[in-house]
Short mmCIF file of C-alpha atoms and ligand atoms in Angstrom, two decimals:
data_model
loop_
_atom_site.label_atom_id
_atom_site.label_comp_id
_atom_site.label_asym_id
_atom_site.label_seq_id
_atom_site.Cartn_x
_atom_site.Cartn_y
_atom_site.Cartn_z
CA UNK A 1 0.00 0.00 0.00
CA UNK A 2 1.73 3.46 -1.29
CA UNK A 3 2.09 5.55 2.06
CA UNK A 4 -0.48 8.51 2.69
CA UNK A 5 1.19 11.94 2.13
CA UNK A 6 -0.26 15.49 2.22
CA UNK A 7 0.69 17.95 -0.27
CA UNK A 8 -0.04 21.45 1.37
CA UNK A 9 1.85 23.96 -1.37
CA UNK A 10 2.14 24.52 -5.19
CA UNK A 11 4.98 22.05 -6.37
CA UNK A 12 6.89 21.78 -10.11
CA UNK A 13 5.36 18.84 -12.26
CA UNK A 14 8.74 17.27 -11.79
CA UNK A 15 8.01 16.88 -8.29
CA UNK A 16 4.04 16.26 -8.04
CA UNK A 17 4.31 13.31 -10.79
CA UNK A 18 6.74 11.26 -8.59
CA UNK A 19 4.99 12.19 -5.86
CA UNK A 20 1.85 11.22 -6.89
CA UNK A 21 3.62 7.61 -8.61
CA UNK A 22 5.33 6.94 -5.30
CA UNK A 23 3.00 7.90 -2.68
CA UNK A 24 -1.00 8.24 -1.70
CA UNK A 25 -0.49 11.90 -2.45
CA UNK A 26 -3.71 14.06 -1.49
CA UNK A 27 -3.59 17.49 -2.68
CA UNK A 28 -4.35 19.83 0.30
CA UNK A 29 -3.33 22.76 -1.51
CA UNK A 30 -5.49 22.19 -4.51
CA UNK A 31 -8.86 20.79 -2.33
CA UNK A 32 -11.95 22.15 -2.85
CA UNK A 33 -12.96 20.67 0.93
CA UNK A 34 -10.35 20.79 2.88
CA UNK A 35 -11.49 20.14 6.38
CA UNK A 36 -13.67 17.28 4.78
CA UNK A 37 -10.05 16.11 3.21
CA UNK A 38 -8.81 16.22 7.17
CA UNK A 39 -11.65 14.21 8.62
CA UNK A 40 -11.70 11.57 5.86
CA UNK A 41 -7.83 11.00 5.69
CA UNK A 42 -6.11 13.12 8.70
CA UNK A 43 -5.43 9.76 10.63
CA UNK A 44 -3.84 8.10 8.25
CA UNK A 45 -1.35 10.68 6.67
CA UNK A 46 2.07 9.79 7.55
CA UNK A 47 4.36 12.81 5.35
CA UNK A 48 3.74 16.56 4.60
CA UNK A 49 5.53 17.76 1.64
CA UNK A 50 4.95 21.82 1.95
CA UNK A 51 7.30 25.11 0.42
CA UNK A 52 9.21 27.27 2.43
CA UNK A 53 6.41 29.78 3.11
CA UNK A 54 4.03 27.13 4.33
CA UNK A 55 2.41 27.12 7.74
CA UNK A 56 1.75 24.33 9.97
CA UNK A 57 0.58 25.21 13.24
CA UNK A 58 0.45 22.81 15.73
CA UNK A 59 -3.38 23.07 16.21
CA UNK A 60 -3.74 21.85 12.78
CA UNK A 61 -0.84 19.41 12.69
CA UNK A 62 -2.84 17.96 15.64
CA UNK A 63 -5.10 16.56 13.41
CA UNK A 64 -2.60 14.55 11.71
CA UNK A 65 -1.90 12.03 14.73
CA UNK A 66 0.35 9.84 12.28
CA UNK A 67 2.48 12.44 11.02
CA UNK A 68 5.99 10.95 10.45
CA UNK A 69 7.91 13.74 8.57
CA UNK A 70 7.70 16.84 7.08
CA UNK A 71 10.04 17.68 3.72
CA UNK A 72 10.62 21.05 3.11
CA UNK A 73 10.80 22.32 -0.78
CA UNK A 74 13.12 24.91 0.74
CA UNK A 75 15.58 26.29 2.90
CA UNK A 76 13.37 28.42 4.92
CA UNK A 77 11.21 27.08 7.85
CA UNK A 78 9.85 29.49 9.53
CA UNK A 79 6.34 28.76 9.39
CA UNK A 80 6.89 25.04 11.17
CA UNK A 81 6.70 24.76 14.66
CA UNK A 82 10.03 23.13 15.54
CA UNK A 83 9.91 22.63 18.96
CA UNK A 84 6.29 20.89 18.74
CA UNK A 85 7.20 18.93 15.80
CA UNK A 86 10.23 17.83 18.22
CA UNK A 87 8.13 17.15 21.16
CA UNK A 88 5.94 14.71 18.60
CA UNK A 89 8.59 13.23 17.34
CA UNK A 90 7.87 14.63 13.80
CA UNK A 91 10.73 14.89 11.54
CA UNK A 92 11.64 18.30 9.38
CA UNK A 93 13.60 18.61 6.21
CA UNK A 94 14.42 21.37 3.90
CA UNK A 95 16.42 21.69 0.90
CA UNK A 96 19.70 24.27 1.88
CA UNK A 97 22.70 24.76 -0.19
CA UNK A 98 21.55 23.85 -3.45
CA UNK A 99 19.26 26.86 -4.00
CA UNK A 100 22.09 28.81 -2.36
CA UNK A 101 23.93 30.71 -5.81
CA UNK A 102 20.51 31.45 -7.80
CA UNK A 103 19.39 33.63 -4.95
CA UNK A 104 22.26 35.15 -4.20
CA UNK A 105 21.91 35.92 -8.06
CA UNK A 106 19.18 37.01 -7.06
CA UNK A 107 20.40 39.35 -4.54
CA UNK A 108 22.71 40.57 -7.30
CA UNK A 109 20.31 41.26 -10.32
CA UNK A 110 18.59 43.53 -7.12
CA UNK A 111 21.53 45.49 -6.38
CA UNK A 112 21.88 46.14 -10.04
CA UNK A 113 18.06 47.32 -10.86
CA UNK A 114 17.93 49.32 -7.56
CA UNK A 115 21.34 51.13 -8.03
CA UNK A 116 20.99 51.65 -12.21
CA UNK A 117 17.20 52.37 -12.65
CA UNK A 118 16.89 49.09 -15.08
CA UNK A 119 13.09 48.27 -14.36
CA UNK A 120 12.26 51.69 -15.30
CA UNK A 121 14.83 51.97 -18.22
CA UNK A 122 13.30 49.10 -19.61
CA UNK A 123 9.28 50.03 -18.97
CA UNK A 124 10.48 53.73 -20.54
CA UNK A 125 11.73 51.62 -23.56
CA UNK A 126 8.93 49.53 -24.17
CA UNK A 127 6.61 52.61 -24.02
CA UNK A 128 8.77 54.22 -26.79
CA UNK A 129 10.43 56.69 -24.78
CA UNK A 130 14.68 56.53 -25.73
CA UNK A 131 15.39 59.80 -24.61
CA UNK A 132 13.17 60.18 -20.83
CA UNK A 133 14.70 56.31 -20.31
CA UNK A 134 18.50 57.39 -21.71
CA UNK A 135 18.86 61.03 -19.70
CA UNK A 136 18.33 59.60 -16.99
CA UNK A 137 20.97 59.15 -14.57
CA UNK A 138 21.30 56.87 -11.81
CA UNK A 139 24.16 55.59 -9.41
CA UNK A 140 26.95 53.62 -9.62
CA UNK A 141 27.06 50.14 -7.98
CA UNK A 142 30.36 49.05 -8.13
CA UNK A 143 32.96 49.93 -5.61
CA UNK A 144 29.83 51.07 -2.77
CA UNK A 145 29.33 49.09 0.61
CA UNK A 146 27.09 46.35 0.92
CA UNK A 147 25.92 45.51 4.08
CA UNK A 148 24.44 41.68 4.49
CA UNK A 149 22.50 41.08 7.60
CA UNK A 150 22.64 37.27 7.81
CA UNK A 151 26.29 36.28 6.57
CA UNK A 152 24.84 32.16 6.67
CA UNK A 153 25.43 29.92 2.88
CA UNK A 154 23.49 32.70 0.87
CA UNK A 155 24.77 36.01 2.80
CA UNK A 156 28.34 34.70 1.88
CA UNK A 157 27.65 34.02 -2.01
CA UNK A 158 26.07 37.37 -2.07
CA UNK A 159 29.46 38.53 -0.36
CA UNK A 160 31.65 36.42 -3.00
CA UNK A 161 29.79 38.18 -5.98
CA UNK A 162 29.73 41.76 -4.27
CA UNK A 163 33.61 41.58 -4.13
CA UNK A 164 33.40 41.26 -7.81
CA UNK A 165 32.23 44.47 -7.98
CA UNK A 166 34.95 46.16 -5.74
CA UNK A 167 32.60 46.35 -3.20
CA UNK A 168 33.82 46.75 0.29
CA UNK A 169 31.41 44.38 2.50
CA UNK A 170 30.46 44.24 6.11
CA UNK A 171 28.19 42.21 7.92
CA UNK A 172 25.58 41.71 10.70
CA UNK A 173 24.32 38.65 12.70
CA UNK A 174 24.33 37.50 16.31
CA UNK A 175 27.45 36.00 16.32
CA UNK A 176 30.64 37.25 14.79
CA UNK A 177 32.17 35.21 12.71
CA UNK A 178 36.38 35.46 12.65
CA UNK A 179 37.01 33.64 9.84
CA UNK A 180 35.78 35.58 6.94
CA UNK A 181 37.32 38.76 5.81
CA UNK A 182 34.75 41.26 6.49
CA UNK A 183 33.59 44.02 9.40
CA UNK A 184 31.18 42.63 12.09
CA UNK A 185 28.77 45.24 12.85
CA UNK A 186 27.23 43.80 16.67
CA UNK A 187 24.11 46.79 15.74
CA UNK A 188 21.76 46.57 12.29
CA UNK A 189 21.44 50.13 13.10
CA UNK A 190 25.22 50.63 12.56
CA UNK A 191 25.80 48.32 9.73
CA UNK A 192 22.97 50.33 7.84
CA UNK A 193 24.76 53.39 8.74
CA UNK A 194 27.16 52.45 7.22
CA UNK A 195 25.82 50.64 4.18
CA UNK A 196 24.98 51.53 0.55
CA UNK A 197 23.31 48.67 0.32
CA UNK A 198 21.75 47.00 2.83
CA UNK A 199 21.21 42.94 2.39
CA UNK A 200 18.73 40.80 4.09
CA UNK A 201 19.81 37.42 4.30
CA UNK A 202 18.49 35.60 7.41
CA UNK A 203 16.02 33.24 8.05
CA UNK A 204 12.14 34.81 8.77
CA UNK A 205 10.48 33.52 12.26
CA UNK A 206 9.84 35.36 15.63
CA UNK A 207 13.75 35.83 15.86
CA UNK A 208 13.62 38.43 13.23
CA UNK A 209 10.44 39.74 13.16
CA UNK A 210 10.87 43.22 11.76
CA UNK A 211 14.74 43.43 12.95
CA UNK A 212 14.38 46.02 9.58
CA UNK A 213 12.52 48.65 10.74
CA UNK A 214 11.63 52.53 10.73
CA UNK A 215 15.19 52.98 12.86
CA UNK A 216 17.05 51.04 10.63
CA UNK A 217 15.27 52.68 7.32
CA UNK A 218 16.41 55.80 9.10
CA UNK A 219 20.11 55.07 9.22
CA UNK A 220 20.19 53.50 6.19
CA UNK A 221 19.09 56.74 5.31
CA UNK A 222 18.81 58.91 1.33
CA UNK A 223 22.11 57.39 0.06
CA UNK A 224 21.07 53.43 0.83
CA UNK A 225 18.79 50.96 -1.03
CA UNK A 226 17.19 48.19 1.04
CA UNK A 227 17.40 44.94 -0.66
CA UNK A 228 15.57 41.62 0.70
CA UNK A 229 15.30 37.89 -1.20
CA UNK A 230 14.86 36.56 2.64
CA UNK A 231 11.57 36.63 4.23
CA UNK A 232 9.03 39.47 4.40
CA UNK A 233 8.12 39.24 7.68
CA UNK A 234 12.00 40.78 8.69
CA UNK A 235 11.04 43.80 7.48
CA UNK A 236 8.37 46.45 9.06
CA UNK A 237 6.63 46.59 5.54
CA UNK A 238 4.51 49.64 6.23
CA UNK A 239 7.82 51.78 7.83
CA UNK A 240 9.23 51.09 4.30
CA UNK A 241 6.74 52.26 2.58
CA UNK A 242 6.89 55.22 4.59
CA UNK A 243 10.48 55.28 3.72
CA UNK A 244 10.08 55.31 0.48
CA UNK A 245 7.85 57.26 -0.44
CA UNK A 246 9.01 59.87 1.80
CA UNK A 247 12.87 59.64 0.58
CA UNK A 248 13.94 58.73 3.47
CA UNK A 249 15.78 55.68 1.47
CA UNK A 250 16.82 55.87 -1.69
CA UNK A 251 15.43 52.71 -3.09
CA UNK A 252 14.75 48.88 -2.75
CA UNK A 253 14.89 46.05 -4.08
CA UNK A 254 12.43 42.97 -3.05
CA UNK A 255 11.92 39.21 -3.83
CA UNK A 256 9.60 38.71 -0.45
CA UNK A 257 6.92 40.54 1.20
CA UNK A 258 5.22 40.24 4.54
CA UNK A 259 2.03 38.97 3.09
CA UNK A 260 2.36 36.82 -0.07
CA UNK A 261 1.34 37.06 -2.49
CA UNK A 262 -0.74 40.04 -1.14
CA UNK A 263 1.72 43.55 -2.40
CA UNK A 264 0.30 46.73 -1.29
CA UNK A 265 -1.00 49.30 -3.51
CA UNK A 266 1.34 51.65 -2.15
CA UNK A 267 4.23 49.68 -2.87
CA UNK A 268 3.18 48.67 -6.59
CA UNK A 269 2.89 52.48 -6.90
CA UNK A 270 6.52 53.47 -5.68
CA UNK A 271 9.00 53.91 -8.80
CA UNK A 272 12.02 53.55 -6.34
CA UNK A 273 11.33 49.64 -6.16
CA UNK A 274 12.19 46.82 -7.59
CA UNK A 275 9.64 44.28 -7.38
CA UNK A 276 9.92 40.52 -7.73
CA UNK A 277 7.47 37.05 -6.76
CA UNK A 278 10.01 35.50 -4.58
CA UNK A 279 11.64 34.02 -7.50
CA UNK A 280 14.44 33.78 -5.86
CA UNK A 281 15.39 30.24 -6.47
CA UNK A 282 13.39 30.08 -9.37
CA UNK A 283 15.60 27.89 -11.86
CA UNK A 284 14.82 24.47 -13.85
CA UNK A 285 17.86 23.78 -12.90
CA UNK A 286 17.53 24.39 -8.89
CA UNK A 287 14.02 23.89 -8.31
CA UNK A 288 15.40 20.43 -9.56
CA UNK A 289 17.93 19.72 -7.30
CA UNK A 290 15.47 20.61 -4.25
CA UNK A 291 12.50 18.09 -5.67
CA UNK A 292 15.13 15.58 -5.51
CA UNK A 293 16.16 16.96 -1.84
CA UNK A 294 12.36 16.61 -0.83
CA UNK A 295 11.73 12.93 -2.94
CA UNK A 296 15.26 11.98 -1.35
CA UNK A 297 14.40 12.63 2.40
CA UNK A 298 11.06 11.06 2.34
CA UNK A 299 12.61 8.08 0.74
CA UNK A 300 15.41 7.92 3.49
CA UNK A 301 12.88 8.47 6.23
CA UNK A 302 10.77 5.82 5.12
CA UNK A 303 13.85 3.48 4.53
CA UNK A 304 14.61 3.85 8.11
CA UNK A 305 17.82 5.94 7.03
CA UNK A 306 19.25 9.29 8.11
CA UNK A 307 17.82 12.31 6.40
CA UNK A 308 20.01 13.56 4.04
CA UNK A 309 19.57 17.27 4.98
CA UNK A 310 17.82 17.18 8.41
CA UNK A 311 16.34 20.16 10.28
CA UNK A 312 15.09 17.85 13.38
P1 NAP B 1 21.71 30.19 6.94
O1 NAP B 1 22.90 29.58 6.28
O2 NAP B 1 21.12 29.52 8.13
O3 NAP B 1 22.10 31.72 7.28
C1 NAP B 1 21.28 32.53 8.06
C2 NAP B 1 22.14 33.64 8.66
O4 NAP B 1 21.27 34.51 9.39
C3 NAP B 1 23.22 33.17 9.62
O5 NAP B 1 24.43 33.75 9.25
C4 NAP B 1 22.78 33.67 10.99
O6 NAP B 1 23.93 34.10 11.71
C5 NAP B 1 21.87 34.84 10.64
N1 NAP B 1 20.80 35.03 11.61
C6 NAP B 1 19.94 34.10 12.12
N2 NAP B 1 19.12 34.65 13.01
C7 NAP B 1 19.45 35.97 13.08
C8 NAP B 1 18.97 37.06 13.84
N3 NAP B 1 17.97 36.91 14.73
N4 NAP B 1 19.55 38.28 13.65
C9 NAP B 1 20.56 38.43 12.79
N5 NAP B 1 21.06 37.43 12.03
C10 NAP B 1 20.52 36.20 12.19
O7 NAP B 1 20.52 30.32 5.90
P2 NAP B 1 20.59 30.47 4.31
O8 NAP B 1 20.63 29.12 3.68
O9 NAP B 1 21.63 31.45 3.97
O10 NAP B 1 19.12 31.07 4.04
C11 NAP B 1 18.72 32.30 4.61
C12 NAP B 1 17.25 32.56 4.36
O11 NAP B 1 17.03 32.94 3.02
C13 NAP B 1 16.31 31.35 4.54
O12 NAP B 1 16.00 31.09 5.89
C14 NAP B 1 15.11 31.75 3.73
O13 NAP B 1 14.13 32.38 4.53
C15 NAP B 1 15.65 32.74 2.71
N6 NAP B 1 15.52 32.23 1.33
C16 NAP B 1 14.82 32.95 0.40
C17 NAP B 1 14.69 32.45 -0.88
C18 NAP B 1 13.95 33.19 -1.95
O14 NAP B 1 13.45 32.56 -2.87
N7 NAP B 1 13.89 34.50 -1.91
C19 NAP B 1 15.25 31.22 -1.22
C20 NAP B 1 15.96 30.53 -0.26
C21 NAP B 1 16.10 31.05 1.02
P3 NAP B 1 23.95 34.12 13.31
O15 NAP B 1 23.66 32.71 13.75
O16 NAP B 1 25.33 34.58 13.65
O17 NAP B 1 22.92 35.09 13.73
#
């Protein structure tokens, strides 16, 4: 009998098909009932496949008394209640490292439409206008200081391609960290005092619930751009709105937002940012690697083996 699992997110055909060849797989996402999909099958279901943004809270994993494991399609886990899932016995996987380069691309291709007015270039273009879209000027990105908040495996391969662009590069998280070459700043507030650009790279969750917010906006201050492919919920989105619209900042530059896929008006509005649907790891050639993460842990679980890339 193919073991009962629970698909509660959007997933690539090239992870629903073996999904759905190797498992019971009930669509949770998708249902049309889904409470009436909990009381038929809730008792049975034995693995959640869900995204990085999904939500599990233990009042509704309570309804899923044979709950086994829980694979991640991402690095992210802020929205699963690890201590619970630990007190159940409920395994958690993600998918880190192999998503790692495409969003610090990400990050990148940010930096670059913030700092050189591309998005609008480009709409200007496309609405025949050469000469509003060419006089223009903008600001230089290479050779300014980047400032990541959250130097983990995507932080530092923002870092890595910053350098490339002479840029001098500091850093903020709880810990230092003495082996890499840059500044520690112990205060956000600092580092974005400092910063040109500042870079959000940690994970979302109650730990950094708004750590950017109007005080940070403020010393980050008309010369800085904001630039987040993390989580939206780090960032007080209403203070930057306020920021930018106001000039306090000079732009930003955003994959995430604190209510997907919900984007304020105001924000849509603002011509100083660069907006993106967390497409951050976005790739055939990524999104990929992580089905096989998610297919791969399951499998391992189920074998009685070690999880390949454990969370608990
Ligand atoms: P990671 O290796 O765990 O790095 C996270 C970094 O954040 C660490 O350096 C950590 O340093 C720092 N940090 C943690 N809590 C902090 C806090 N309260 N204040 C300040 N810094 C803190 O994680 P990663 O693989 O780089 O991924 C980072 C995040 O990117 C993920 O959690 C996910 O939310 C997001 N992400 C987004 C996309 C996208 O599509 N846009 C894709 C993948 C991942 P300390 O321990 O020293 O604080």
């Amino acid at each position: 009998m193919p073991i009962p699992l629970l698909l509660i997110a959007p997933v690539p055909e090239f992870l629903r098909e073996p999904l759905t060849q190797q498992y019971e797989m009930l669509d949770y996402h998708q249902a049309a009932d889904k409470e009436a999909m909990l009381r038929e099958h809730g008792a049975r279901i034995r693995a959640i496949v869900g995204v990085g943004g999904s939500v599990a809270p233990p009042a509704w994993l309570d309804q899923l008394p044979a709950v086994e494991i829980i694979s991640v399609n991402g690095v992210g886990y802020d929205g699963m209640p690890v201590d619970y899932l630990r007190g159940r016995g409920i395994r958690l996987s993600n998918t880190p490292d192999v998503l790692t380069e495409d969003v610090a691309d990400t990050a990148v291709a940010l930096v670059l439409m913030a700092s050189r007015g591309l998005i609008r270039a480009n709409r200007l273009l496309h609405a025949n206008n050469w000469n509003e879209g060419a006089s223009t000027l903008t600001t230089k990105a290479t050779g300014k200081r980047a400032g990541i908040v959250g130097l983990g495996r995507i932080g530092k391969a923002i870092a890595r391609r910053l350098a490339a662009f002479d840029m001098e590069i500091a850093y903020h998280g709880r810990h230092a960290q003495p082996e890499v070459p840059y500044a520690y700043h112990a205060s956000v507030v600092d580092l974005a005092a400092w910063a040109d650009f500042l870079i959000v790279a940690t994970p979302g969750g109650a730990g950094t619930k708004h750590l950017i917010n109007k005080e940070v906006l403020e010393a980050l201050g008309t010369k800085g751009s904001l630039i987040n492919i993390a989580r939206g919920s780090i960032v007080d989105e209403a203070a930057l709105i306020r920021a930018l619209r106001d000039g306090v900042i000079k732009g930003a530059g955003l994959d995430v937002f604190e209510n997907e896929p919900h984007v304020p008006a105001e924000l849509l509005a603002l011509d100083n940012a660069v907006l993106l649907p967390h497409i951050g790891s976005a790739t055939i050639e990524t999104r990929s690697a992580m089905a096989q993460l998610v297919l791969g842990n399951l499998a391992a679980h189920f074998a009685g083996q070690p999880l390949l890339t454990p969370v608990v």
